[in-house]
Tab-separated table of C-alpha atoms in Angstrom:
chain	number	residue	atom	x	y	z
A	1	MET	CA	-125.773	79.881	22.185
A	2	VAL	CA	-126.822	83.997	21.720
A	3	SER	CA	-123.490	84.847	23.034
A	4	SER	CA	-121.474	82.546	20.080
A	5	ARG	CA	-124.075	84.500	17.814
A	6	LEU	CA	-123.423	88.157	19.590
A	7	LYS	CA	-119.695	87.262	19.590
A	8	LYS	CA	-119.264	87.143	16.007
A	9	LYS	CA	-121.202	90.302	15.240
A	10	PHE	CA	-118.766	91.731	17.580
A	11	GLU	CA	-116.067	90.227	16.028
A	12	GLY	CA	-116.847	91.664	13.160
A	13	LEU	CA	-116.539	95.289	15.241
A	14	VAL	CA	-113.869	94.893	16.796
A	15	ALA	CA	-112.022	94.002	13.479
A	16	LEU	CA	-111.796	96.840	12.113
A	17	ARG	CA	-110.664	98.812	15.241
A	18	VAL	CA	-108.238	96.221	16.379
A	19	SER	CA	-105.166	97.996	14.420
A	20	ALA	CA	-104.952	100.655	16.988
A	21	LEU	CA	-104.116	98.025	19.359
A	22	ALA	CA	-101.642	96.110	17.584
A	23	SER	CA	-100.410	99.780	16.428
A	24	VAL	CA	-99.366	100.502	20.706
A	25	GLY	CA	-97.480	97.026	20.285
A	26	LEU	CA	-100.162	94.789	22.051
A	27	THR	CA	-100.019	91.002	21.105
A	28	PRO	CA	-102.886	88.260	21.219
A	29	ASN	CA	-101.016	86.952	23.837
A	30	ALA	CA	-100.518	90.149	26.596
A	31	VAL	CA	-104.377	90.951	25.943
A	32	THR	CA	-104.967	87.262	27.051
A	33	LEU	CA	-103.222	88.264	30.534
A	34	LEU	CA	-105.008	91.448	30.641
A	35	GLY	CA	-108.128	89.436	30.814
A	36	LEU	CA	-106.424	87.206	33.417
A	37	ALA	CA	-105.922	90.102	35.490
A	38	ALA	CA	-108.991	92.092	35.346
A	39	SER	CA	-110.758	88.306	36.286
A	40	LEU	CA	-107.526	88.109	39.668
A	41	VAL	CA	-108.350	92.129	40.095
A	42	SER	CA	-112.342	90.816	40.271
A	43	ALA	CA	-111.593	88.128	42.539
A	44	PHE	CA	-109.769	90.777	44.807
A	45	CYS	CA	-112.705	93.000	45.200
A	46	TYR	CA	-115.194	89.935	46.111
A	47	LEU	CA	-112.726	88.808	48.991
A	48	SER	CA	-112.846	92.543	49.886
A	49	TRP	CA	-116.102	93.317	49.360
A	50	ARG	CA	-116.782	93.925	53.554
A	51	THR	CA	-114.979	96.727	53.877
A	52	SER	CA	-117.158	98.662	50.667
A	53	ARG	CA	-120.240	97.044	49.012
A	54	LEU	CA	-118.826	98.920	46.164
A	55	MET	CA	-116.837	96.570	45.974
A	56	LEU	CA	-118.923	94.574	44.429
A	57	PRO	CA	-119.801	96.621	41.308
A	58	ALA	CA	-116.642	97.079	40.586
A	59	ALA	CA	-115.865	93.471	40.704
A	60	ALA	CA	-119.039	93.274	38.126
A	61	ALA	CA	-117.421	95.366	36.252
A	62	LEU	CA	-114.136	93.615	35.762
A	63	ILE	CA	-115.243	90.635	34.855
A	64	LEU	CA	-117.076	91.886	32.131
A	65	LEU	CA	-114.003	93.556	30.986
A	66	SER	CA	-112.357	90.490	31.272
A	67	GLY	CA	-115.042	89.294	28.768
A	68	LEU	CA	-113.963	91.972	26.271
A	69	LEU	CA	-110.517	91.253	26.138
A	70	ASP	CA	-111.002	87.294	25.751
A	71	ALA	CA	-113.169	88.322	22.740
A	72	VAL	CA	-110.420	90.677	21.714
A	73	ASP	CA	-107.476	88.691	22.078
A	74	GLY	CA	-108.702	86.140	18.929
A	75	VAL	CA	-109.983	88.722	16.839
A	76	LEU	CA	-106.480	90.343	17.112
A	77	ALA	CA	-104.199	87.100	16.400
A	78	ARG	CA	-106.386	87.050	13.205
A	79	ALA	CA	-105.853	90.538	11.963
A	80	THR	CA	-102.231	90.745	12.945
A	81	GLY	CA	-101.309	87.365	11.603
A	82	HIS	CA	-100.212	86.065	15.097
A	83	VAL	CA	-102.468	82.734	15.264
A	84	SER	CA	-100.525	80.311	17.189
A	85	ALA	CA	-101.619	77.091	18.827
A	86	PHE	CA	-99.737	78.380	21.759
A	87	GLY	CA	-101.587	80.947	21.805
A	88	GLY	CA	-104.861	79.259	21.788
A	89	PHE	CA	-103.573	77.360	24.719
A	90	LEU	CA	-102.667	80.212	26.842
A	91	ASP	CA	-106.127	81.677	25.498
A	92	SER	CA	-108.270	78.505	26.587
A	93	VAL	CA	-105.938	78.212	30.422
A	94	SER	CA	-106.495	81.644	31.455
A	95	ASP	CA	-110.150	81.437	30.506
A	96	ARG	CA	-110.609	78.519	32.965
A	97	TYR	CA	-107.928	80.212	35.617
A	98	SER	CA	-110.604	83.507	35.150
A	99	ASP	CA	-113.255	81.526	35.982
A	100	ALA	CA	-112.061	79.446	38.727
A	101	VAL	CA	-110.688	82.229	40.582
A	102	VAL	CA	-113.859	84.434	40.433
A	103	LEU	CA	-116.325	81.923	41.446
A	104	ALA	CA	-113.805	80.649	44.244
A	105	ALA	CA	-113.550	84.604	45.221
A	106	VAL	CA	-117.351	84.631	45.696
A	107	THR	CA	-117.651	80.898	47.626
A	108	ILE	CA	-114.754	81.875	50.035
A	109	ALA	CA	-116.272	85.590	50.805
A	110	GLY	CA	-119.381	84.300	52.305
A	111	LEU	CA	-121.220	85.918	49.372
A	112	CYS	CA	-122.937	82.021	48.881
A	113	ASP	CA	-123.508	78.931	50.452
A	114	PRO	CA	-120.245	76.479	49.742
A	115	ALA	CA	-122.200	73.604	48.309
A	116	TRP	CA	-123.327	75.932	45.358
A	117	GLY	CA	-120.061	77.975	44.905
A	118	LEU	CA	-118.641	74.376	44.661
A	119	ALA	CA	-120.893	72.987	42.119
A	120	ALA	CA	-120.855	76.060	40.036
A	121	VAL	CA	-116.300	75.672	40.383
A	122	ILE	CA	-116.775	72.107	39.232
A	123	GLY	CA	-119.498	72.747	36.530
A	124	SER	CA	-117.559	75.550	34.585
A	125	MET	CA	-114.695	73.098	34.325
A	126	MET	CA	-116.842	70.704	33.815
A	127	VAL	CA	-118.160	73.197	30.360
A	128	SER	CA	-114.729	73.278	29.132
A	129	TYR	CA	-113.684	70.268	29.567
A	130	ALA	CA	-117.076	68.700	27.723
A	131	ARG	CA	-115.981	70.724	24.816
A	132	ALA	CA	-112.473	70.034	24.850
A	133	ARG	CA	-113.010	66.218	24.775
A	134	ALA	CA	-115.549	66.069	22.188
A	135	GLU	CA	-113.649	68.287	20.121
A	136	ALA	CA	-110.608	66.012	20.415
A	137	ALA	CA	-112.900	63.352	19.270
A	138	GLY	CA	-113.952	65.697	15.644
A	139	VAL	CA	-117.216	66.426	17.508
A	140	GLY	CA	-117.798	69.888	17.381
A	141	MET	CA	-119.384	72.040	20.140
A	142	ALA	CA	-119.468	75.443	19.352
A	143	ALA	CA	-123.252	77.438	20.070
A	144	VAL	CA	-123.934	73.801	21.934
A	145	GLY	CA	-125.522	74.612	25.669
A	146	LEU	CA	-127.657	76.694	27.096
A	147	ALA	CA	-124.796	78.183	29.551
A	148	GLU	CA	-121.764	78.993	27.568
A	149	ARG	CA	-118.327	80.928	29.235
A	150	ALA	CA	-119.683	84.172	28.341
A	151	GLU	CA	-123.143	84.052	29.240
A	152	ARG	CA	-121.989	82.596	32.297
A	153	MET	CA	-119.980	85.250	33.090
A	154	MET	CA	-122.520	87.891	32.282
A	155	PHE	CA	-124.684	86.823	34.432
A	156	LEU	CA	-122.657	86.399	37.170
A	157	ALA	CA	-122.307	89.982	36.143
A	158	VAL	CA	-125.488	91.360	36.548
A	159	VAL	CA	-126.128	89.237	39.976
A	160	THR	CA	-123.522	90.682	40.925
A	161	PHE	CA	-124.719	94.075	40.545
A	162	VAL	CA	-127.571	93.894	41.996
A	163	ALA	CA	-126.301	92.292	45.357
A	164	TYR	CA	-124.927	95.806	45.501
A	165	PHE	CA	-128.896	96.710	46.725
A	166	ARG	CA	-129.305	93.138	47.571
A	167	LEU	CA	-126.983	90.839	48.650
A	168	GLU	CA	-129.032	87.666	48.869
A	169	VAL	CA	-129.295	87.684	44.966
A	170	LEU	CA	-126.157	86.941	44.302
A	171	GLY	CA	-125.754	83.851	47.041
A	172	TRP	CA	-129.214	82.253	44.149
A	173	GLY	CA	-127.412	83.622	41.252
A	174	MET	CA	-124.242	80.943	42.121
A	175	ALA	CA	-127.068	78.515	42.991
A	176	LEU	CA	-128.721	79.108	39.446
A	177	LEU	CA	-125.057	79.454	37.856
A	178	ALA	CA	-124.438	75.557	38.764
A	179	ALA	CA	-127.151	74.591	37.675
A	180	LEU	CA	-127.092	76.116	34.337
A	181	ALA	CA	-123.313	75.009	33.895
A	182	HIS	CA	-124.554	71.242	34.459
A	183	LEU	CA	-127.024	70.893	32.165
A	184	THR	CA	-125.179	72.572	29.647
A	185	VAL	CA	-122.613	69.873	30.339
A	186	LEU	CA	-126.001	67.562	30.189
A	187	GLN	CA	-126.775	68.823	27.301
A	188	ARG	CA	-123.123	68.287	25.288
A	189	ALA	CA	-122.517	65.009	26.655
A	190	LEU	CA	-126.241	64.363	24.570
A	191	HIS	CA	-125.055	65.972	21.294
A	192	PHE	CA	-121.995	64.229	21.714
A	193	TYR	CA	-123.911	60.738	21.820
A	194	ARG	CA	-126.064	61.475	18.673
A	195	GLU	CA	-123.505	63.258	16.494
A	196	THR	CA	-120.994	59.444	17.033
A	197	ARG	CA	-124.301	56.588	17.208
């Protein structure tokens, strides 16, 4: 919910500066794929944390970069008149892959209990599915739920930064992330029920 309001403010600021991106030939779809690439590298950092604890703040920074690029691609598309059905599809699919690979990497790297890691992956996918399914039925889901994608990723980035100093924080953070994701699914289900009665 908070991220939706912040996203609107952020997009207003970015809209004034996206011409620089367009001038160097970056397309909205290219920005989307750069965001996905940042998530993939973030996942690699999680998997490599035993080689150096510094991989954790690097992973967190890359999550934030991926989120920034995810916000910029839509603004760039609208500013340059390149909004397309395929662009929206690519953005949505890239977001799902980004979430899945990062959360799976945290789990595979042994940074959290596997049950909580799996619950976080499933919850993340279901939050997005609940919105897509509801909007396909004509019920808006923007800003519905406690933990939208931006909130979940910012939270994961913060606990990952803290984990550089206290590793166990990431395990507890994943447990809380899983709980928040499933709570958000429940909130969206209740919203859909009220809107369709």
